[in-house]
GROMACS .gro file of C-alpha atoms in nm:
model
  436
    1MET     CA    1   1.900   1.155   0.723
    2LEU     CA    2   2.034   0.817   0.610
    3ASN     CA    3   2.080   0.523   0.842
    4LYS     CA    4   2.250   0.185   0.854
    5LYS     CA    5   2.075  -0.148   0.886
    6THR     CA    6   2.107  -0.253   1.250
    7VAL     CA    7   2.117  -0.580   1.438
    8ASP     CA    8   1.755  -0.514   1.540
    9ASP     CA    9   1.654  -0.589   1.180
   10LEU     CA   10   1.778  -0.949   1.210
   11LYS     CA   11   1.510  -1.200   1.309
   12ASP     CA   12   1.480  -1.577   1.359
   13LEU     CA   13   1.848  -1.632   1.443
   14GLN     CA   14   1.799  -1.936   1.666
   15GLY     CA   15   2.055  -2.198   1.565
   16LYS     CA   16   2.204  -1.989   1.285
   17LYS     CA   17   2.569  -1.894   1.247
   18VAL     CA   18   2.618  -1.517   1.228
   19LEU     CA   19   2.952  -1.383   1.104
   20VAL     CA   20   3.018  -1.037   1.252
   21ARG     CA   21   3.291  -0.808   1.126
   22CYS     CA   22   3.415  -0.611   1.428
   23ASP     CA   23   3.673  -0.345   1.496
   24PHE     CA   24   3.902  -0.498   1.760
   25ASN     CA   25   4.203  -0.303   1.638
   26VAL     CA   26   4.289  -0.218   1.998
   27PRO     CA   27   4.617  -0.071   2.125
   28LEU     CA   28   4.843  -0.338   2.278
   29LYS     CA   29   5.154  -0.305   2.492
   30GLU     CA   30   5.343  -0.627   2.563
   31GLY     CA   31   5.024  -0.824   2.498
   32VAL     CA   32   4.810  -0.612   2.732
   33ILE     CA   33   4.514  -0.414   2.599
   34GLN     CA   34   4.554  -0.044   2.675
   35ASN     CA   35   4.206   0.077   2.576
   36TYR     CA   36   3.883  -0.128   2.568
   37ASN     CA   37   3.654   0.121   2.394
   38ARG     CA   38   3.635  -0.071   2.067
   39ILE     CA   39   3.561  -0.396   2.246
   40ASP     CA   40   3.296  -0.232   2.464
   41GLY     CA   41   3.135  -0.084   2.152
   42ALA     CA   42   3.074  -0.431   2.005
   43ILE     CA   43   2.924  -0.588   2.320
   44PRO     CA   44   2.559  -0.470   2.273
   45THR     CA   45   2.547  -0.611   1.920
   46ILE     CA   46   2.696  -0.945   2.023
   47LYS     CA   47   2.458  -0.974   2.322
   48LYS     CA   48   2.153  -0.914   2.103
   49LEU     CA   49   2.264  -1.195   1.873
   50LEU     CA   50   2.327  -1.429   2.166
   51ASP     CA   51   1.987  -1.344   2.317
   52GLN     CA   52   1.829  -1.477   1.997
   53GLY     CA   53   2.019  -1.805   2.023
   54ALA     CA   54   2.265  -1.736   1.742
   55LYS     CA   55   2.605  -1.901   1.701
   56VAL     CA   56   2.829  -1.596   1.675
   57ILE     CA   57   3.160  -1.589   1.485
   58LEU     CA   58   3.362  -1.269   1.527
   59CYS     CA   59   3.635  -1.150   1.292
   60SER     CA   60   3.859  -0.845   1.294
   61HIS     CA   61   4.202  -0.723   1.198
   62LEU     CA   62   4.461  -0.582   1.437
   63GLY     CA   63   4.750  -0.373   1.314
   64LYS     CA   64   4.909  -0.438   0.974
   65PRO     CA   65   5.069  -0.782   0.964
   66LYS     CA   66   5.064  -0.774   0.579
   67GLY     CA   67   4.944  -1.124   0.510
   68GLU     CA   68   5.156  -1.326   0.753
   69PRO     CA   69   5.137  -1.415   1.124
   70VAL     CA   70   5.286  -1.161   1.364
   71PRO     CA   71   5.256  -1.280   1.728
   72GLU     CA   72   5.249  -0.923   1.860
   73MET     CA   73   4.934  -0.861   1.653
   74SER     CA   74   4.741  -1.170   1.758
   75LEU     CA   75   4.381  -1.124   1.871
   76ALA     CA   76   4.441  -1.368   2.159
   77PRO     CA   77   4.422  -1.095   2.430
   78VAL     CA   78   4.081  -0.987   2.299
   79ALA     CA   79   3.912  -1.323   2.368
   80PRO     CA   80   3.931  -1.308   2.753
   81ALA     CA   81   3.826  -0.942   2.748
   82LEU     CA   82   3.518  -1.038   2.549
   83SER     CA   83   3.447  -1.336   2.776
   84GLU     CA   84   3.454  -1.114   3.084
   85ARG     CA   85   3.214  -0.860   2.934
   86LEU     CA   86   2.973  -1.109   2.775
   87GLY     CA   87   2.964  -1.351   3.066
   88VAL     CA   88   3.022  -1.646   2.834
   89GLU     CA   89   3.337  -1.820   2.716
   90VAL     CA   90   3.466  -1.682   2.389
   91LYS     CA   91   3.644  -1.956   2.200
   92PHE     CA   92   3.965  -1.863   2.020
   93VAL     CA   93   4.185  -2.065   1.787
   94ASP     CA   94   4.540  -1.941   1.732
   95ASP     CA   95   4.519  -2.029   1.365
   96PRO     CA   96   4.774  -1.863   1.134
   97LYS     CA   97   4.549  -1.952   0.841
   98VAL     CA   98   4.252  -1.782   1.017
   99THR     CA   99   4.001  -2.026   0.867
  100GLY     CA  100   4.209  -2.344   0.875
  101PRO     CA  101   4.088  -2.695   0.966
  102GLU     CA  102   4.092  -2.641   1.344
  103THR     CA  103   3.893  -2.318   1.314
  104GLN     CA  104   3.645  -2.483   1.081
  105LYS     CA  105   3.607  -2.772   1.330
  106VAL     CA  106   3.537  -2.534   1.620
  107ALA     CA  107   3.295  -2.332   1.406
  108ALA     CA  108   3.109  -2.648   1.302
  109GLU     CA  109   3.073  -2.758   1.666
  110LEU     CA  110   2.945  -2.424   1.796
  111LYS     CA  111   2.625  -2.453   1.998
  112ASP     CA  112   2.347  -2.199   2.019
  113GLY     CA  113   2.459  -1.899   2.224
  114GLU     CA  114   2.832  -1.970   2.186
  115VAL     CA  115   3.096  -1.734   2.049
  116LEU     CA  116   3.409  -1.793   1.839
  117LEU     CA  117   3.670  -1.523   1.775
  118LEU     CA  118   3.883  -1.576   1.464
  119GLN     CA  119   4.252  -1.494   1.449
  120ASN     CA  120   4.364  -1.164   1.294
  121THR     CA  121   4.215  -1.161   0.943
  122ARG     CA  122   4.520  -0.976   0.810
  123TYR     CA  123   4.727  -1.287   0.872
  124ARG     CA  124   4.590  -1.382   0.531
  125VAL     CA  125   4.721  -1.205   0.221
  126GLU     CA  126   4.369  -1.206   0.075
  127GLU     CA  127   4.267  -0.959   0.346
  128THR     CA  128   4.536  -0.711   0.246
  129LYS     CA  129   4.550  -0.769  -0.129
  130PHE     CA  130   4.301  -0.993  -0.305
  131LYS     CA  131   4.477  -1.189  -0.580
  132ASP     CA  132   4.251  -1.290  -0.865
  133GLY     CA  133   4.296  -1.607  -1.066
  134ASP     CA  134   4.517  -1.810  -0.830
  135ALA     CA  135   4.454  -2.112  -0.610
  136ALA     CA  136   4.450  -1.901  -0.294
  137SER     CA  137   4.159  -1.698  -0.423
  138GLU     CA  138   3.961  -2.013  -0.502
  139ALA     CA  139   4.031  -2.151  -0.154
  140TYR     CA  140   3.932  -1.823   0.005
  141ALA     CA  141   3.596  -1.826  -0.173
  142LYS     CA  142   3.537  -2.181  -0.050
  143GLU     CA  143   3.627  -2.084   0.304
  144LEU     CA  144   3.371  -1.805   0.286
  145ALA     CA  145   3.106  -2.060   0.195
  146ASP     CA  146   3.222  -2.292   0.476
  147LEU     CA  147   3.190  -2.024   0.744
  148CYS     CA  148   2.865  -1.872   0.616
  149GLU     CA  149   2.535  -2.047   0.563
  150VAL     CA  150   2.478  -2.018   0.190
  151SER     CA  151   2.200  -2.202   0.008
  152ALA     CA  152   2.186  -2.212  -0.372
  153VAL     CA  153   1.889  -2.227  -0.610
  154GLN     CA  154   1.916  -2.256  -0.989
  155VAL     CA  155   1.618  -2.055  -1.109
  156PHE     CA  156   1.717  -2.106  -1.473
  157ASN     CA  157   2.026  -2.177  -1.684
  158LEU     CA  158   2.032  -1.939  -1.980
  159ASP     CA  159   2.263  -1.716  -2.177
  160SER     CA  160   2.175  -1.370  -2.051
  161THR     CA  161   2.069  -1.265  -2.402
  162ASN     CA  162   1.772  -1.497  -2.349
  163VAL     CA  163   1.678  -1.349  -2.011
  164GLY     CA  164   1.365  -1.132  -2.012
  165PRO     CA  165   1.036  -1.062  -1.833
  166ALA     CA  166   0.948  -1.429  -1.772
  167GLN     CA  167   1.285  -1.490  -1.604
  168TRP     CA  168   1.256  -1.169  -1.399
  169GLN     CA  169   0.924  -1.294  -1.267
  170SER     CA  170   1.083  -1.628  -1.175
  171ILE     CA  171   1.362  -1.452  -0.983
  172VAL     CA  172   1.112  -1.237  -0.794
  173ARG     CA  173   0.903  -1.540  -0.698
  174CYS     CA  174   1.215  -1.714  -0.568
  175ILE     CA  175   1.318  -1.410  -0.361
  176LYS     CA  176   0.964  -1.371  -0.226
  177GLU     CA  177   0.941  -1.736  -0.124
  178ASN     CA  178   1.274  -1.719   0.061
  179TYR     CA  179   1.266  -1.360   0.185
  180ASP     CA  180   1.187  -1.433   0.550
  181ALA     CA  181   1.438  -1.717   0.572
  182CYS     CA  182   1.740  -1.529   0.430
  183ASP     CA  183   1.930  -1.213   0.518
  184GLY     CA  184   2.025  -1.135   0.159
  185PHE     CA  185   2.040  -1.266  -0.196
  186VAL     CA  186   2.326  -1.294  -0.447
  187ILE     CA  187   2.228  -1.355  -0.810
  188ALA     CA  188   2.484  -1.483  -1.061
  189HIS     CA  189   2.391  -1.346  -1.403
  190GLY     CA  190   2.542  -1.301  -1.748
  191THR     CA  191   2.661  -0.948  -1.813
  192ASP     CA  192   2.488  -0.867  -2.143
  193THR     CA  193   2.141  -0.811  -1.994
  194MET     CA  194   2.236  -0.781  -1.628
  195ALA     CA  195   2.159  -0.407  -1.622
  196TYR     CA  196   1.807  -0.482  -1.748
  197THR     CA  197   1.756  -0.744  -1.478
  198ALA     CA  198   1.896  -0.512  -1.209
  199ALA     CA  199   1.655  -0.238  -1.316
  200ALA     CA  200   1.362  -0.481  -1.339
  201LEU     CA  201   1.423  -0.618  -0.989
  202SER     CA  202   1.445  -0.261  -0.856
  203TYR     CA  203   1.083  -0.208  -0.961
  204MET     CA  204   0.961  -0.559  -0.879
  205VAL     CA  205   1.121  -0.581  -0.530
  206GLN     CA  206   1.070  -0.239  -0.375
  207ASN     CA  207   1.170  -0.112  -0.029
  208SER     CA  208   1.389  -0.414   0.044
  209ALA     CA  209   1.591  -0.369   0.360
  210LYS     CA  210   1.771  -0.689   0.261
  211PRO     CA  211   2.028  -0.676  -0.021
  212VAL     CA  212   1.950  -0.827  -0.360
  213VAL     CA  213   2.291  -0.833  -0.528
  214LEU     CA  214   2.361  -0.915  -0.893
  215THR     CA  215   2.704  -1.001  -1.021
  216GLY     CA  216   2.873  -1.179  -1.309
  217SER     CA  217   3.198  -1.180  -1.502
  218GLN     CA  218   3.352  -1.087  -1.833
  219LYS     CA  219   3.547  -1.414  -1.845
  220SER     CA  220   3.443  -1.763  -1.743
  221ILE     CA  221   3.517  -1.868  -1.387
  222TYR     CA  222   3.715  -2.159  -1.536
  223ASN     CA  223   3.967  -1.919  -1.697
  224ARG     CA  224   4.282  -1.848  -1.500
  225ASP     CA  225   4.257  -1.473  -1.565
  226THR     CA  226   3.886  -1.456  -1.480
  227ASP     CA  227   3.719  -1.172  -1.292
  228ALA     CA  228   3.445  -1.409  -1.173
  229ARG     CA  229   3.597  -1.500  -0.837
  230ASN     CA  230   3.669  -1.141  -0.746
  231ASN     CA  231   3.318  -1.026  -0.836
  232LEU     CA  232   3.142  -1.315  -0.664
  233TYR     CA  233   3.351  -1.277  -0.350
  234ARG     CA  234   3.278  -0.905  -0.326
  235ALA     CA  235   2.910  -0.961  -0.395
  236PHE     CA  236   2.894  -1.181  -0.085
  237VAL     CA  237   3.105  -0.938   0.118
  238TYR     CA  238   2.865  -0.656   0.033
  239ALA     CA  239   2.558  -0.874   0.091
  240VAL     CA  240   2.662  -0.954   0.451
  241SER     CA  241   2.776  -0.600   0.538
  242ASP     CA  242   2.579  -0.381   0.778
  243GLY     CA  243   2.512  -0.115   0.516
  244ALA     CA  244   2.377  -0.349   0.247
  245TRP     CA  245   2.024  -0.287   0.117
  246GLY     CA  246   1.807  -0.288  -0.193
  247VAL     CA  247   1.886  -0.407  -0.544
  248GLN     CA  248   2.253  -0.354  -0.626
  249LEU     CA  249   2.499  -0.463  -0.893
  250VAL     CA  250   2.851  -0.553  -0.776
  251PHE     CA  251   3.123  -0.554  -1.040
  252ASP     CA  252   3.494  -0.468  -1.052
  253ASN     CA  253   3.504  -0.338  -0.693
  254LYS     CA  254   3.198  -0.114  -0.740
  255VAL     CA  255   2.850  -0.140  -0.591
  256ILE     CA  256   2.591   0.027  -0.817
  257LEU     CA  257   2.221   0.090  -0.770
  258GLY     CA  258   2.011  -0.138  -0.989
  259THR     CA  259   1.835   0.159  -1.146
  260ARG     CA  260   2.164   0.331  -1.231
  261ALA     CA  261   2.375   0.043  -1.360
  262ARG     CA  262   2.470   0.022  -1.726
  263LYS     CA  263   2.713  -0.195  -1.921
  264THR     CA  264   2.949   0.052  -2.086
  265ARG     CA  265   3.227  -0.181  -2.202
  266THR     CA  266   3.198  -0.509  -2.389
  267ARG     CA  267   3.529  -0.674  -2.293
  268SER     CA  268   3.702  -0.486  -2.011
  269PHE     CA  269   3.670  -0.594  -1.649
  270ASN     CA  270   3.539  -0.247  -1.553
  271ALA     CA  271   3.234  -0.319  -1.768
  272PHE     CA  272   2.964  -0.144  -1.562
  273SER     CA  273   2.918   0.220  -1.469
  274SER     CA  274   2.683   0.411  -1.243
  275ILE     CA  275   2.511   0.663  -1.471
  276ASP     CA  276   2.468   1.014  -1.334
  277TYR     CA  277   2.456   0.897  -0.971
  278PRO     CA  278   2.715   0.809  -0.706
  279GLU     CA  279   2.809   0.448  -0.651
  280THR     CA  280   2.650   0.288  -0.346
  281ALA     CA  281   2.989   0.165  -0.225
  282VAL     CA  282   3.337   0.076  -0.346
  283PHE     CA  283   3.602  -0.171  -0.240
  284ARG     CA  284   3.946  -0.031  -0.156
  285ASP     CA  285   4.154  -0.348  -0.172
  286THR     CA  286   3.936  -0.566   0.056
  287ARG     CA  287   3.782  -0.279   0.257
  288LEU     CA  288   3.424  -0.187   0.176
  289VAL     CA  289   3.361   0.189   0.178
  290THR     CA  290   2.987   0.263   0.181
  291PHE     CA  291   2.848   0.593   0.054
  292LEU     CA  292   2.472   0.531   0.034
  293HIS     CA  293   2.301   0.363   0.328
  294ARG     CA  294   1.953   0.220   0.359
  295PRO     CA  295   1.693   0.499   0.371
  296THR     CA  296   1.530   0.567   0.707
  297ASP     CA  297   1.159   0.509   0.768
  298GLN     CA  298   1.150   0.260   0.484
  299PRO     CA  299   0.808   0.097   0.433
  300PRO     CA  300   0.779  -0.284   0.424
  301VAL     CA  301   0.915  -0.469   0.124
  302ARG     CA  302   0.669  -0.500  -0.163
  303PHE     CA  303   0.680  -0.752  -0.445
  304TYR     CA  304   0.536  -0.709  -0.794
  305GLU     CA  305   0.511  -0.987  -1.051
  306ARG     CA  306   0.292  -0.839  -1.327
  307LEU     CA  307   0.472  -0.696  -1.629
  308GLU     CA  308   0.356  -0.579  -1.972
  309PRO     CA  309   0.636  -0.647  -2.224
  310ALA     CA  310   0.462  -0.455  -2.506
  311VAL     CA  311   0.720  -0.173  -2.502
  312PHE     CA  312   0.911  -0.079  -2.817
  313VAL     CA  313   1.237   0.121  -2.818
  314LEU     CA  314   1.289   0.328  -3.134
  315ARG     CA  315   1.627   0.487  -3.190
  316LEU     CA  316   1.589   0.787  -3.419
  317VAL     CA  317   1.838   0.834  -3.702
  318PRO     CA  318   1.855   1.126  -3.946
  319GLY     CA  319   1.624   1.063  -4.240
  320MET     CA  320   1.405   0.802  -4.064
  321ARG     CA  321   1.056   0.779  -4.216
  322ALA     CA  322   0.750   0.836  -3.999
  323ASP     CA  323   0.559   0.533  -4.130
  324ILE     CA  324   0.745   0.309  -3.886
  325ILE     CA  325   0.522   0.431  -3.601
  326PRO     CA  326   0.177   0.316  -3.730
  327LEU     CA  327   0.325  -0.029  -3.793
  328LEU     CA  328   0.383  -0.061  -3.418
  329VAL     CA  329   0.026   0.021  -3.312
  330PRO     CA  330  -0.116  -0.334  -3.324
  331HIS     CA  331   0.165  -0.479  -3.114
  332TYR     CA  332   0.278  -0.224  -2.852
  333ARG     CA  333   0.127  -0.010  -2.576
  334ALA     CA  334   0.426   0.217  -2.519
  335LEU     CA  335   0.697   0.366  -2.738
  336VAL     CA  336   1.039   0.482  -2.614
  337LEU     CA  337   1.201   0.729  -2.853
  338GLU     CA  338   1.576   0.765  -2.822
  339SER     CA  339   1.615   1.113  -2.961
  340PHE     CA  340   1.908   1.345  -3.034
  341GLY     CA  341   2.067   1.562  -2.763
  342VAL     CA  342   1.819   1.685  -2.503
  343GLY     CA  343   1.527   1.563  -2.714
  344GLY     CA  344   1.292   1.650  -2.997
  345LEU     CA  345   1.152   1.526  -3.327
  346PRO     CA  346   1.290   1.599  -3.675
  347GLY     CA  347   1.067   1.856  -3.843
  348GLY     CA  348   0.920   1.981  -3.516
  349GLU     CA  349   0.542   2.016  -3.487
  350HIS     CA  350   0.501   2.050  -3.866
  351GLY     CA  351   0.686   1.730  -3.954
  352GLU     CA  352   0.553   1.388  -4.051
  353MET     CA  353   0.708   1.228  -3.743
  354PHE     CA  354   0.512   1.464  -3.517
  355ALA     CA  355   0.186   1.380  -3.695
  356ALA     CA  356   0.252   1.005  -3.661
  357LEU     CA  357   0.334   1.043  -3.293
  358ARG     CA  358   0.021   1.251  -3.232
  359ARG     CA  359  -0.193   0.973  -3.380
  360TRP     CA  360  -0.007   0.722  -3.162
  361CYS     CA  361  -0.094   0.921  -2.851
  362GLU     CA  362  -0.455   0.976  -2.963
  363SER     CA  363  -0.493   0.597  -2.966
  364GLY     CA  364  -0.438   0.596  -2.588
  365ARG     CA  365  -0.076   0.487  -2.588
  366LEU     CA  366   0.229   0.623  -2.405
  367ALA     CA  367   0.541   0.771  -2.563
  368VAL     CA  368   0.855   0.834  -2.358
  369PHE     CA  369   1.140   1.052  -2.479
  370THR     CA  370   1.495   0.977  -2.376
  371THR     CA  371   1.832   1.064  -2.526
  372GLN     CA  372   2.100   0.878  -2.716
  373VAL     CA  373   2.362   1.068  -2.516
  374PRO     CA  374   2.502   0.860  -2.227
  375HIS     CA  375   2.484   1.129  -1.959
  376GLU     CA  376   2.273   1.419  -1.827
  377GLY     CA  377   1.935   1.312  -1.963
  378CYS     CA  378   1.675   1.483  -2.180
  379ASP     CA  379   1.468   1.802  -2.158
  380LEU     CA  380   1.208   1.862  -2.429
  381ALA     CA  381   1.160   2.224  -2.321
  382VAL     CA  382   1.502   2.338  -2.444
  383TYR     CA  383   1.444   2.354  -2.823
  384GLU     CA  384   1.149   2.426  -3.048
  385VAL     CA  385   1.164   2.074  -3.200
  386GLY     CA  386   1.089   1.935  -2.853
  387ARG     CA  387   0.851   2.183  -2.690
  388ALA     CA  388   0.541   2.101  -2.898
  389VAL     CA  389   0.606   1.728  -2.861
  390GLY     CA  390   0.617   1.758  -2.483
  391GLU     CA  391   0.266   1.903  -2.482
  392LEU     CA  392   0.105   1.601  -2.650
  393PRO     CA  393  -0.112   1.397  -2.411
  394GLY     CA  394   0.063   1.071  -2.332
  395VAL     CA  395   0.417   1.202  -2.392
  396LEU     CA  396   0.655   1.163  -2.098
  397GLU     CA  397   1.021   1.245  -2.040
  398ALA     CA  398   1.270   0.996  -1.902
  399ARG     CA  399   1.490   1.279  -1.777
  400ASP     CA  400   1.815   1.121  -1.649
  401MET     CA  401   1.700   0.757  -1.632
  402THR     CA  402   1.912   0.490  -1.798
  403PRO     CA  403   1.768   0.333  -2.116
  404GLU     CA  404   1.739   0.000  -1.933
  405ALA     CA  405   1.544   0.157  -1.647
  406VAL     CA  406   1.314   0.341  -1.889
  407ALA     CA  407   1.213   0.025  -2.076
  408VAL     CA  408   1.156  -0.201  -1.776
  409LYS     CA  409   0.985   0.068  -1.567
  410LEU     CA  410   0.733   0.109  -1.849
  411MET     CA  411   0.679  -0.269  -1.850
  412TRP     CA  412   0.624  -0.257  -1.475
  413ALA     CA  413   0.392   0.047  -1.480
  414LEU     CA  414   0.177  -0.092  -1.763
  415GLY     CA  415   0.164  -0.424  -1.580
  416GLN     CA  416  -0.003  -0.258  -1.281
  417THR     CA  417  -0.279  -0.075  -1.469
  418GLY     CA  418  -0.450  -0.048  -1.806
  419ASP     CA  419  -0.521   0.322  -1.751
  420ARG     CA  420  -0.275   0.544  -1.937
  421GLU     CA  421  -0.285   0.830  -1.686
  422LYS     CA  422  -0.225   0.599  -1.389
  423ALA     CA  423   0.060   0.427  -1.571
  424ALA     CA  424   0.210   0.768  -1.649
  425ARG     CA  425   0.200   0.865  -1.282
  426LEU     CA  426   0.368   0.539  -1.184
  427PHE     CA  427   0.639   0.599  -1.442
  428GLU     CA  428   0.704   0.954  -1.326
  429THR     CA  429   0.725   0.860  -0.957
  430PRO     CA  430   1.092   0.826  -0.849
  431ILE     CA  431   1.178   0.473  -0.736
  432GLU     CA  432   1.518   0.368  -0.598
  433TYR     CA  433   1.680   0.695  -0.711
  434ASP     CA  434   1.600   0.632  -1.078
  435ILE     CA  435   1.494   0.995  -1.141
  436MET     CA  436   1.662   1.307  -1.007
   0.00000   0.00000   0.00000
């Protein structure tokens, strides 16, 4: 069974603003609520937040006003119904802009244990159809920051091509230091190595009930036709949603597991794909549709900082000479071989490549076979050129892991132990759905 993150997972809310997306899409007749079930369903959650001393801001849509105020679809009747059930006054601002100056003033003056209900969120066109690259989108992103409590830390300022193990360790230390104080983390990252960082964080921050969300853009945020605002906005929307968990990559309306994300296009806005696994969630216009929820009975979060970067990725090409492998021995502890099709070595067990790999393994090193084919993984047992290789001690199969996950998982496993057999077991243990 899979389960959602609940309000019981939220701690230390005294004095904090909590933005709650509710479903107050209640039936109205001449301004009178005809059925209170949806309101009653939200009361236990709101009361738990108030009991912890939170400042609660509620938002919801009602009907389909299509981006402009419609008096018959105002949430005004909901406020007194909430007040009656909660036993506290629920403040309401009839603000056609939803988050305009008056609403921001009331939100800023909220005291512990007080409640503010926003006007119908679909009074804003951004709620019904997010428009990228215009002034309204920029204002909407700023309003999000104004209503939420967002703190920013610049861990480093690098082109993503220069991001590697040292930077991954810095990110993990920052998350660890702030884990208890925050409900989630959004990481702005260049796209070229973002899949590597997403995979690395999946192994270095395990069992996180709080979301660790990476996002970036194909075009600079300063460009008018940028995808940056859309991606950053949706990264925050996912991070504050009830179903958010673990290390995820948010890009072009998709939420992808960190272990399954791969950059598959160099220029297009739909640059990232989820390889051989369903997306965690998708955005339909502005609505988040979640498919994979936080696993039940999840153990406490665990942080790892030790990595061993001595991993070499060798892409086989027809005619490659075997003497490349002994040259790697002094410098690397593990070798990833990107082979053809489902896997194997040219020449099979009688070839020079096999002999070189056998000597590599006899020296106590690991060798992991993966495939150059984008989907469906490798299987050394299928053909004769792979079967003998698979029987060598120290040879592992990546199966359907992404190339990024294979490389960084080896770095992580070797960073935990100097024993080859223990490192092999760590590598072969599924983590965050990286192996099926």
